[in-house]
mmCIF file of C-alpha atoms in Angstrom:
data_model
loop_
_atom_site.group_PDB
_atom_site.id
_atom_site.type_symbol
_atom_site.label_atom_id
_atom_site.label_comp_id
_atom_site.label_asym_id
_atom_site.label_seq_id
_atom_site.Cartn_x
_atom_site.Cartn_y
_atom_site.Cartn_z
ATOM 1 C CA MET A 1 240.083 322.176 118.417
ATOM 2 C CA THR A 2 242.419 319.264 117.766
ATOM 3 C CA ASP A 3 245.683 318.479 115.991
ATOM 4 C CA SER A 4 243.639 317.715 112.856
ATOM 5 C CA ASP A 5 243.054 321.476 112.509
ATOM 6 C CA PHE A 6 246.657 321.956 111.362
ATOM 7 C CA PRO A 7 246.840 322.289 107.547
ATOM 8 C CA PRO A 8 249.115 319.605 106.033
ATOM 9 C CA ASP A 9 250.880 321.939 103.568
ATOM 10 C CA TYR A 10 251.121 325.520 102.336
ATOM 11 C CA VAL A 11 248.608 325.240 99.479
ATOM 12 C CA THR A 12 245.965 323.658 101.705
ATOM 13 C CA ALA A 13 246.564 326.302 104.365
ATOM 14 C CA ARG A 14 246.214 329.132 101.864
ATOM 15 C CA ASP A 15 243.061 327.639 100.324
ATOM 16 C CA ARG A 16 241.471 327.268 103.753
ATOM 17 C CA PHE A 17 242.485 330.798 104.738
ATOM 18 C CA ARG A 18 240.977 332.299 101.606
ATOM 19 C CA ALA A 19 237.800 330.269 102.015
ATOM 20 C CA ALA A 20 237.427 331.353 105.646
ATOM 21 C CA ALA A 21 237.877 335.001 104.666
ATOM 22 C CA ALA A 22 235.205 334.623 101.989
ATOM 23 C CA ARG A 23 232.744 333.042 104.426
ATOM 24 C CA LEU A 24 233.296 335.927 106.844
ATOM 25 C CA GLN A 25 232.931 338.371 103.960
ATOM 26 C CA TRP A 26 236.316 339.872 104.727
ATOM 27 C CA ALA A 27 238.300 341.601 101.996
ATOM 28 C CA LEU A 28 241.125 339.423 100.674
ATOM 29 C CA HIS A 29 244.368 340.783 99.213
ATOM 30 C CA SER A 30 247.064 338.520 97.743
ATOM 31 C CA HIS A 31 250.573 339.831 97.191
ATOM 32 C CA PRO A 32 252.663 337.609 94.879
ATOM 33 C CA ILE A 33 256.183 336.625 95.910
ATOM 34 C CA PRO A 34 258.748 335.547 93.275
ATOM 35 C CA GLY A 35 259.320 331.815 92.880
ATOM 36 C CA THR A 36 257.179 328.723 93.125
ATOM 37 C CA GLY A 37 256.474 325.931 95.541
ATOM 38 C CA PRO A 38 257.508 322.261 95.269
ATOM 39 C CA SER A 39 254.708 321.490 92.783
ATOM 40 C CA GLY A 40 255.081 324.696 90.804
ATOM 41 C CA GLU A 41 252.376 326.548 92.730
ATOM 42 C CA ASP A 42 252.554 330.313 92.973
ATOM 43 C CA LEU A 43 253.514 331.938 96.275
ATOM 44 C CA THR A 44 251.579 334.744 97.928
ATOM 45 C CA ILE A 45 251.267 336.679 101.150
ATOM 46 C CA ASP A 46 247.533 336.836 101.840
ATOM 47 C CA ALA A 47 245.813 339.504 103.906
ATOM 48 C CA ALA A 48 242.235 339.096 105.142
ATOM 49 C CA ILE A 49 240.644 342.271 106.494
ATOM 50 C CA SER A 50 237.295 342.645 108.226
ATOM 51 C CA PRO A 51 234.811 344.820 106.309
ATOM 52 C CA SER A 52 235.603 348.525 106.618
ATOM 53 C CA GLU A 53 232.176 349.436 105.272
ATOM 54 C CA SER A 54 230.309 347.803 108.155
ATOM 55 C CA ALA A 55 228.589 349.912 110.767
ATOM 56 C CA HIS A 56 230.884 348.554 113.448
ATOM 57 C CA ASN A 57 234.177 349.137 111.663
ATOM 58 C CA SER A 58 233.661 352.111 109.348
ATOM 59 C CA SER A 59 235.454 354.410 111.758
ATOM 60 C CA ALA A 60 237.377 351.804 113.751
ATOM 61 C CA LYS A 61 240.682 353.190 114.938
ATOM 62 C CA ARG A 62 241.614 350.109 116.933
ATOM 63 C CA VAL A 63 243.181 347.358 114.844
ATOM 64 C CA LEU A 64 244.261 343.828 115.678
ATOM 65 C CA VAL A 65 246.917 342.384 113.358
ATOM 66 C CA VAL A 66 247.542 338.625 113.519
ATOM 67 C CA SER A 67 250.413 337.337 111.371
ATOM 68 C CA SER A 68 251.819 333.887 110.687
ATOM 69 C CA GLY A 69 254.678 332.197 108.878
ATOM 70 C CA LEU A 70 257.410 334.846 109.036
ATOM 71 C CA HIS A 71 259.643 331.848 109.626
ATOM 72 C CA GLY A 72 258.151 329.607 106.968
ATOM 73 C CA VAL A 73 258.424 326.226 108.661
ATOM 74 C CA GLU A 74 256.579 327.669 111.670
ATOM 75 C CA GLY A 75 253.646 328.570 109.411
ATOM 76 C CA PRO A 76 251.392 325.557 110.090
ATOM 77 C CA PHE A 77 250.872 326.579 113.703
ATOM 78 C CA GLY A 78 250.145 330.253 113.023
ATOM 79 C CA SER A 79 247.869 329.309 110.147
ATOM 80 C CA ALA A 80 245.970 326.849 112.352
ATOM 81 C CA VAL A 81 245.391 329.576 114.943
ATOM 82 C CA GLN A 82 244.134 332.034 112.334
ATOM 83 C CA LEU A 83 241.780 329.445 110.808
ATOM 84 C CA ALA A 84 240.410 328.393 114.197
ATOM 85 C CA VAL A 85 239.716 331.988 115.225
ATOM 86 C CA MET A 86 237.992 332.756 111.926
ATOM 87 C CA GLN A 87 235.872 329.615 112.256
ATOM 88 C CA GLN A 88 234.904 330.540 115.807
ATOM 89 C CA TRP A 89 233.818 334.004 114.709
ATOM 90 C CA LEU A 90 231.886 332.490 111.809
ATOM 91 C CA THR A 91 229.880 330.103 113.966
ATOM 92 C CA GLY A 92 229.773 332.146 117.175
ATOM 93 C CA ASP A 93 229.217 335.774 118.106
ATOM 94 C CA GLY A 94 231.675 337.194 115.596
ATOM 95 C CA PRO A 95 234.506 339.629 116.196
ATOM 96 C CA PRO A 96 233.964 342.503 118.628
ATOM 97 C CA PRO A 97 232.523 345.755 117.290
ATOM 98 C CA GLY A 98 234.797 348.732 116.876
ATOM 99 C CA VAL A 99 237.882 346.657 116.025
ATOM 100 C CA ARG A 100 239.275 346.117 112.546
ATOM 101 C CA LEU A 101 240.888 342.692 112.056
ATOM 102 C CA VAL A 102 243.896 342.240 109.776
ATOM 103 C CA PHE A 103 245.069 338.631 109.382
ATOM 104 C CA LEU A 104 248.343 338.185 107.479
ATOM 105 C CA HIS A 105 248.898 334.631 106.262
ATOM 106 C CA ALA A 106 252.285 333.111 105.355
ATOM 107 C CA LEU A 107 254.580 336.145 105.494
ATOM 108 C CA ASN A 108 257.328 333.874 104.142
ATOM 109 C CA PRO A 109 255.446 331.676 101.658
ATOM 110 C CA HIS A 110 258.607 330.155 100.153
ATOM 111 C CA GLY A 111 259.742 328.896 103.537
ATOM 112 C CA TYR A 112 256.274 327.617 104.349
ATOM 113 C CA ALA A 113 255.914 325.777 101.027
ATOM 114 C CA TRP A 114 259.394 324.241 101.090
ATOM 115 C CA GLY A 115 259.574 323.544 104.821
ATOM 116 C CA ARG A 116 262.412 325.984 105.451
ATOM 117 C CA ARG A 117 262.728 328.662 108.106
ATOM 118 C CA VAL A 118 264.239 331.055 105.560
ATOM 119 C CA ASP A 119 263.298 332.398 102.131
ATOM 120 C CA ALA A 120 264.515 331.466 98.635
ATOM 121 C CA ASP A 121 267.806 333.300 99.198
ATOM 122 C CA ASN A 122 268.503 331.659 102.545
ATOM 123 C CA VAL A 123 267.576 334.893 104.341
ATOM 124 C CA ASP A 124 265.943 334.798 107.740
ATOM 125 C CA PRO A 125 263.118 337.357 107.297
ATOM 126 C CA ASN A 126 263.166 338.220 110.995
ATOM 127 C CA ARG A 127 266.761 339.434 110.678
ATOM 128 C CA ASN A 128 266.072 341.425 107.509
ATOM 129 C CA PHE A 129 263.997 344.379 108.737
ATOM 130 C CA LEU A 130 266.861 346.773 109.377
ATOM 131 C CA LEU A 131 265.969 350.358 110.100
ATOM 132 C CA THR A 132 266.969 353.388 108.062
ATOM 133 C CA GLY A 133 270.715 353.924 108.321
ATOM 134 C CA GLU A 134 271.524 350.360 109.379
ATOM 135 C CA GLU A 135 273.745 348.379 107.012
ATOM 136 C CA TYR A 136 273.331 344.794 105.897
ATOM 137 C CA SER A 137 276.793 343.815 107.091
ATOM 138 C CA GLY A 138 278.589 342.524 110.131
ATOM 139 C CA SER A 139 278.395 339.466 112.363
ATOM 140 C CA PRO A 140 278.725 338.883 116.098
ATOM 141 C CA ASP A 141 282.225 337.822 117.110
ATOM 142 C CA GLY A 142 280.908 334.556 118.482
ATOM 143 C CA TYR A 143 279.343 333.680 115.142
ATOM 144 C CA LYS A 144 282.666 334.109 113.356
ATOM 145 C CA ILE A 145 284.360 331.838 115.847
ATOM 146 C CA PHE A 146 281.776 329.078 115.378
ATOM 147 C CA ASP A 147 281.145 329.426 111.627
ATOM 148 C CA ALA A 148 282.971 326.193 110.772
ATOM 149 C CA LEU A 149 280.968 324.303 113.375
ATOM 150 C CA LEU A 150 277.643 325.879 112.449
ATOM 151 C CA ASN A 151 278.007 325.802 108.667
ATOM 152 C CA PRO A 152 280.203 322.896 107.494
ATOM 153 C CA ARG A 153 280.868 323.000 103.744
ATOM 154 C CA SER A 154 280.273 319.304 103.154
ATOM 155 C CA PRO A 155 277.317 316.964 102.699
ATOM 156 C CA PRO A 156 275.660 315.664 105.858
ATOM 157 C CA GLY A 157 277.048 312.329 106.925
ATOM 158 C CA ARG A 158 276.045 309.494 109.175
ATOM 159 C CA PHE A 159 278.318 310.557 112.022
ATOM 160 C CA ASP A 160 278.163 314.101 113.319
ATOM 161 C CA PHE A 161 279.526 315.265 116.658
ATOM 162 C CA PHE A 162 277.838 318.668 116.661
ATOM 163 C CA VAL A 163 275.731 318.128 119.782
ATOM 164 C CA PRO A 164 278.612 317.293 122.174
ATOM 165 C CA ARG A 165 280.689 320.104 120.678
ATOM 166 C CA ALA A 166 277.780 322.507 121.162
ATOM 167 C CA TRP A 167 277.421 321.482 124.794
ATOM 168 C CA LEU A 168 281.129 322.082 125.317
ATOM 169 C CA ALA A 169 280.668 325.570 123.905
ATOM 170 C CA VAL A 170 277.795 326.152 126.326
ATOM 171 C CA LEU A 171 279.982 325.068 129.245
ATOM 172 C CA ARG A 172 282.799 327.334 128.113
ATOM 173 C CA HIS A 173 280.870 330.493 127.227
ATOM 174 C CA GLY A 174 277.536 330.130 129.018
ATOM 175 C CA ARG A 175 274.175 329.607 127.376
ATOM 176 C CA PRO A 176 273.025 333.288 127.278
ATOM 177 C CA ALA A 177 276.237 334.590 125.700
ATOM 178 C CA LEU A 178 276.406 331.752 123.184
ATOM 179 C CA LYS A 179 272.730 332.084 122.245
ATOM 180 C CA GLN A 180 273.056 335.817 121.697
ATOM 181 C CA ALA A 181 276.221 335.445 119.600
ATOM 182 C CA LEU A 182 274.875 332.708 117.343
ATOM 183 C CA VAL A 183 271.243 333.557 116.656
ATOM 184 C CA ALA A 184 270.981 337.355 116.878
ATOM 185 C CA GLY A 185 271.594 337.763 113.136
ATOM 186 C CA GLN A 186 274.595 337.823 110.777
ATOM 187 C CA TYR A 187 275.139 339.423 107.371
ATOM 188 C CA ASP A 188 278.484 338.011 106.194
ATOM 189 C CA TYR A 189 277.776 334.306 105.592
ATOM 190 C CA PRO A 190 275.059 333.941 102.905
ATOM 191 C CA GLN A 191 274.948 330.161 103.188
ATOM 192 C CA GLY A 192 275.002 330.206 106.967
ATOM 193 C CA ILE A 193 272.140 329.958 109.416
ATOM 194 C CA PHE A 194 270.576 333.173 110.765
ATOM 195 C CA PHE A 195 271.654 335.120 107.653
ATOM 196 C CA GLY A 196 269.939 338.513 107.504
ATOM 197 C CA GLY A 197 270.528 339.233 103.806
ATOM 198 C CA HIS A 198 272.334 341.878 101.801
ATOM 199 C CA GLY A 199 269.216 343.978 101.213
ATOM 200 C CA PRO A 200 265.444 343.942 101.741
ATOM 201 C CA THR A 201 263.766 340.626 100.963
ATOM 202 C CA ALA A 202 260.554 340.094 99.010
ATOM 203 C CA THR A 203 258.688 339.875 102.317
ATOM 204 C CA HIS A 204 260.265 343.101 103.550
ATOM 205 C CA ILE A 205 259.357 344.894 100.313
ATOM 206 C CA ALA A 206 255.801 343.534 100.354
ATOM 207 C CA LEU A 207 255.152 344.802 103.878
ATOM 208 C CA ARG A 208 256.805 348.124 103.120
ATOM 209 C CA GLU A 209 254.463 348.574 100.153
ATOM 210 C CA ARG A 210 251.259 347.069 101.517
ATOM 211 C CA LEU A 211 251.073 346.942 105.302
ATOM 212 C CA ARG A 212 250.072 350.565 105.876
ATOM 213 C CA GLY A 213 247.177 350.148 103.459
ATOM 214 C CA TRP A 214 246.131 346.847 104.980
ATOM 215 C CA ILE A 215 246.085 348.340 108.474
ATOM 216 C CA GLY A 216 244.271 351.454 107.322
ATOM 217 C CA PRO A 217 243.722 354.586 109.417
ATOM 218 C CA ALA A 218 244.515 353.455 112.942
ATOM 219 C CA ALA A 219 245.201 355.030 116.283
ATOM 220 C CA ASP A 220 245.824 351.885 118.315
ATOM 221 C CA VAL A 221 247.295 348.679 116.863
ATOM 222 C CA VAL A 222 248.022 345.409 118.633
ATOM 223 C CA HIS A 223 250.042 342.986 116.492
ATOM 224 C CA LEU A 224 250.372 339.298 117.406
ATOM 225 C CA ASP A 225 253.071 337.555 115.339
ATOM 226 C CA PHE A 226 252.969 333.786 115.916
ATOM 227 C CA HIS A 227 256.191 331.771 116.202
ATOM 228 C CA THR A 228 257.391 328.434 117.554
ATOM 229 C CA GLY A 229 260.674 327.008 118.786
ATOM 230 C CA LEU A 230 261.677 328.897 121.948
ATOM 231 C CA GLY A 231 260.845 327.986 125.514
ATOM 232 C CA PRO A 232 259.440 324.951 127.312
ATOM 233 C CA SER A 233 257.335 322.639 125.182
ATOM 234 C CA ALA A 234 253.728 323.748 124.604
ATOM 235 C CA SER A 235 254.104 326.833 126.808
ATOM 236 C CA TYR A 236 254.185 330.388 125.518
ATOM 237 C CA LYS A 237 255.728 333.775 126.172
ATOM 238 C CA LEU A 238 254.830 337.126 124.666
ATOM 239 C CA LEU A 239 258.180 338.619 123.688
ATOM 240 C CA LEU A 240 258.716 342.362 123.429
ATOM 241 C CA ASP A 241 261.417 343.132 120.886
ATOM 242 C CA ALA A 242 260.510 346.822 120.651
ATOM 243 C CA PRO A 243 260.294 349.416 123.460
ATOM 244 C CA VAL A 244 256.916 349.598 125.169
ATOM 245 C CA SER A 245 255.290 352.283 127.273
ATOM 246 C CA ALA A 246 253.981 352.052 130.810
ATOM 247 C CA GLU A 247 250.468 352.178 129.346
ATOM 248 C CA HIS A 248 251.177 349.148 127.183
ATOM 249 C CA LEU A 249 252.632 347.275 130.146
ATOM 250 C CA ARG A 250 249.452 347.915 132.108
ATOM 251 C CA ARG A 251 247.475 346.607 129.159
ATOM 252 C CA LEU A 252 249.587 343.434 129.046
ATOM 253 C CA ASP A 253 249.036 342.885 132.758
ATOM 254 C CA ASP A 254 245.280 343.337 132.410
ATOM 255 C CA TRP A 255 244.804 341.219 129.295
ATOM 256 C CA PHE A 256 247.295 338.405 129.753
ATOM 257 C CA GLY A 257 248.805 338.561 133.247
ATOM 258 C CA PRO A 258 252.202 339.770 134.489
ATOM 259 C CA ASP A 259 253.965 336.417 134.016
ATOM 260 C CA THR A 260 253.085 335.947 130.347
ATOM 261 C CA TYR A 261 255.463 338.436 128.728
ATOM 262 C CA GLU A 262 259.109 339.445 128.832
ATOM 263 C CA GLU A 263 261.453 341.811 127.064
ATOM 264 C CA ASP A 264 264.020 340.195 124.768
ATOM 265 C CA ASP A 265 266.769 338.872 127.013
ATOM 266 C CA PRO A 266 269.174 335.980 126.237
ATOM 267 C CA ARG A 267 269.152 335.081 129.936
ATOM 268 C CA LYS A 268 265.488 334.162 129.594
ATOM 269 C CA THR A 269 263.416 332.723 126.730
ATOM 270 C CA SER A 270 264.589 334.952 123.906
ATOM 271 C CA TYR A 271 267.585 336.939 122.678
ATOM 272 C CA LEU A 272 268.277 340.414 121.274
ATOM 273 C CA PRO A 273 267.674 340.140 117.524
ATOM 274 C CA ARG A 274 268.939 342.480 114.860
ATOM 275 C CA GLY A 275 266.570 343.276 111.981
ATOM 276 C CA GLY A 276 263.420 342.069 113.712
ATOM 277 C CA LEU A 277 259.962 342.817 112.327
ATOM 278 C CA GLY A 278 258.688 344.359 115.566
ATOM 279 C CA LYS A 279 261.060 347.312 115.800
ATOM 280 C CA TRP A 280 260.522 347.968 112.099
ATOM 281 C CA CYS A 281 256.725 348.050 112.464
ATOM 282 C CA VAL A 282 256.937 350.491 115.356
ATOM 283 C CA ALA A 283 259.408 352.680 113.439
ATOM 284 C CA GLN A 284 257.043 352.925 110.448
ATOM 285 C CA GLN A 285 254.525 354.789 112.637
ATOM 286 C CA PHE A 286 251.538 352.909 111.264
ATOM 287 C CA ALA A 287 249.667 354.219 114.312
ATOM 288 C CA PRO A 288 250.431 356.460 117.298
ATOM 289 C CA ALA A 289 250.241 353.354 119.495
ATOM 290 C CA TYR A 290 251.656 350.118 118.076
ATOM 291 C CA LEU A 291 252.137 347.139 120.376
ATOM 292 C CA TYR A 292 253.984 344.298 118.650
ATOM 293 C CA LEU A 293 254.190 340.931 120.397
ATOM 294 C CA VAL A 294 256.114 337.862 119.298
ATOM 295 C CA VAL A 295 253.832 335.048 120.424
ATOM 296 C CA GLU A 296 256.418 332.331 120.984
ATOM 297 C CA PHE A 297 255.392 328.724 121.724
ATOM 298 C CA GLY A 298 258.035 326.254 122.861
ATOM 299 C CA THR A 299 258.790 322.952 121.172
ATOM 300 C CA PHE A 300 262.220 321.457 121.950
ATOM 301 C CA SER A 301 265.291 322.701 123.837
ATOM 302 C CA ASN A 302 267.933 324.984 122.324
ATOM 303 C CA ILE A 303 270.633 322.488 121.337
ATOM 304 C CA PRO A 304 268.343 320.102 119.392
ATOM 305 C CA MET A 305 266.782 323.116 117.668
ATOM 306 C CA LEU A 306 270.179 324.471 116.650
ATOM 307 C CA ALA A 307 271.280 321.020 115.510
ATOM 308 C CA GLY A 308 268.183 320.663 113.348
ATOM 309 C CA LEU A 309 268.636 324.082 111.750
ATOM 310 C CA ARG A 310 272.292 323.336 111.054
ATOM 311 C CA GLN A 311 271.567 319.926 109.549
ATOM 312 C CA GLU A 312 268.784 321.174 107.274
ATOM 313 C CA ASN A 313 270.836 324.152 106.094
ATOM 314 C CA ARG A 314 273.798 321.881 105.420
ATOM 315 C CA ALA A 315 271.627 319.476 103.439
ATOM 316 C CA VAL A 316 270.158 322.275 101.286
ATOM 317 C CA HIS A 317 273.513 323.832 100.399
ATOM 318 C CA TRP A 318 275.860 320.861 100.369
ATOM 319 C CA GLY A 319 273.706 317.762 100.174
ATOM 320 C CA ARG A 320 273.225 315.675 97.057
ATOM 321 C CA GLY A 321 269.746 315.684 95.554
ATOM 322 C CA GLY A 322 267.671 312.647 96.375
ATOM 323 C CA GLN A 323 269.762 311.486 99.320
ATOM 324 C CA ARG A 324 267.690 310.122 102.145
ATOM 325 C CA PHE A 325 269.363 312.196 104.840
ATOM 326 C CA THR A 326 268.432 315.420 102.998
ATOM 327 C CA GLU A 327 264.740 314.601 103.223
ATOM 328 C CA ARG A 328 265.187 313.385 106.794
ATOM 329 C CA ALA A 329 266.753 316.735 107.681
ATOM 330 C CA ARG A 330 263.739 318.540 106.249
ATOM 331 C CA GLU A 331 261.292 316.297 108.049
ATOM 332 C CA ARG A 332 263.207 316.767 111.276
ATOM 333 C CA LEU A 333 263.007 320.547 110.926
ATOM 334 C CA ARG A 334 259.246 320.378 110.452
ATOM 335 C CA GLU A 335 258.946 318.252 113.576
ATOM 336 C CA LEU A 336 261.158 320.583 115.591
ATOM 337 C CA PHE A 337 259.034 323.639 114.804
ATOM 338 C CA CYS A 338 255.596 322.014 114.614
ATOM 339 C CA PRO A 339 255.583 318.714 116.525
ATOM 340 C CA GLN A 340 253.184 315.999 115.419
ATOM 341 C CA SER A 341 252.215 315.296 119.034
ATOM 342 C CA PRO A 342 248.408 315.587 119.356
ATOM 343 C CA THR A 343 248.875 316.760 122.941
ATOM 344 C CA TRP A 344 251.219 319.579 121.900
ATOM 345 C CA ARG A 345 249.014 320.635 118.994
ATOM 346 C CA THR A 346 245.775 320.624 120.957
ATOM 347 C CA ARG A 347 247.252 322.656 123.795
ATOM 348 C CA VAL A 348 249.051 325.298 121.715
ATOM 349 C CA LEU A 349 246.106 325.747 119.382
ATOM 350 C CA ALA A 350 243.739 326.368 122.287
ATOM 351 C CA ASP A 351 246.155 328.822 123.902
ATOM 352 C CA GLY A 352 246.873 330.587 120.610
ATOM 353 C CA VAL A 353 243.178 331.073 119.880
ATOM 354 C CA ALA A 354 242.588 332.337 123.414
ATOM 355 C CA LEU A 355 245.332 334.957 122.999
ATOM 356 C CA VAL A 356 243.772 336.296 119.802
ATOM 357 C CA LEU A 357 240.269 336.398 121.281
ATOM 358 C CA ARG A 358 241.534 338.076 124.447
ATOM 359 C CA SER A 359 243.356 340.725 122.397
ATOM 360 C CA ALA A 360 240.316 341.415 120.229
ATOM 361 C CA ARG A 361 238.059 341.605 123.261
ATOM 362 C CA GLY A 362 240.511 343.871 125.052
ATOM 363 C CA LEU A 363 240.658 346.284 122.138
ATOM 364 C CA GLY A 364 236.900 346.212 121.741
ATOM 365 C CA THR A 365 236.106 346.901 125.388
ATOM 366 C CA SER A 366 238.757 349.542 126.094
ATOM 367 C CA SER A 367 236.969 352.179 128.140
ATOM 368 C CA LYS A 368 239.161 354.970 126.855
ATOM 369 C CA ASP A 369 241.997 355.622 124.475
ATOM 370 C CA LEU A 370 245.489 355.051 125.725
ATOM 371 C CA GLU A 371 246.875 358.187 127.327
ATOM 372 C CA PHE A 372 249.503 358.673 124.620
ATOM 373 C CA LEU A 373 247.029 358.758 121.724
#
């Protein structure tokens, strides 16, 4: 596995994903999303599902879900992992018996195709999955204070003093408090970064309508959702943004090791998000046991990441079409979330594949059902 295994664009990634599913003789479902890509191509969320009619999987109650591209610009990495795993199963021993595989490709196809983290309405899909009774309104106090700094209503210019001003804010408020206030999700600034929307997005609606059917009858689901951008470069953490049981914690220790995962905590790698996919999946009760893991691979440090998100968002909303710095902002965002470094790509791809294979093997070799099933 090398950096050349990363698809160069959304269409290529989708074509390869569909072809891999066909070679494995997995069922393929494509859910259209409104809008088109840069060349007028249609946009779809694609689900590849291992054959339910096979002897191994006809009554499989254990399901492994592997999803990619919820944040569109992060899609190339998750797609590369999915493709590499499918290729390994095609040429090797194949997936373990007794486990149904559900691979979800490009959950945010607009963001993937256009190189944005968000969808066509500037909504961050991972802030959009509010639970029943929660309202699409409100913003953290810290976000309101820093709105002018985060979301300037003017075209990007040559001189920008955001980075030193951001570091001053870190010194004044502390990194954990500032991170939690800025990136946890806001619903009052539609053209701002980390906007959670004013209602369910196309991705939210698609998963609400289709995910239960894609998963099928399940008793035990493990869901790996691949992301990039948090933590030390090329290292990973498994982030728990939904409550987990003692049984699931023992499983995490056995499969991955006690130092590989952490609950969402702004003092560590992550933060406490509002409207995250994980809590929503657990709340839907797709299975009695549903373990959702954000598989987060690091790229660059927090301040450069925030600066890149701010610059790209500013260019999209306030830039002038065709200006060089608009395209540079987009290219910078792609680099921030999926670095071109062959060393980074080779390492994260190998680790990502290993996590999927370990999860599938763990589900397939479980000696007994979890105690709470």
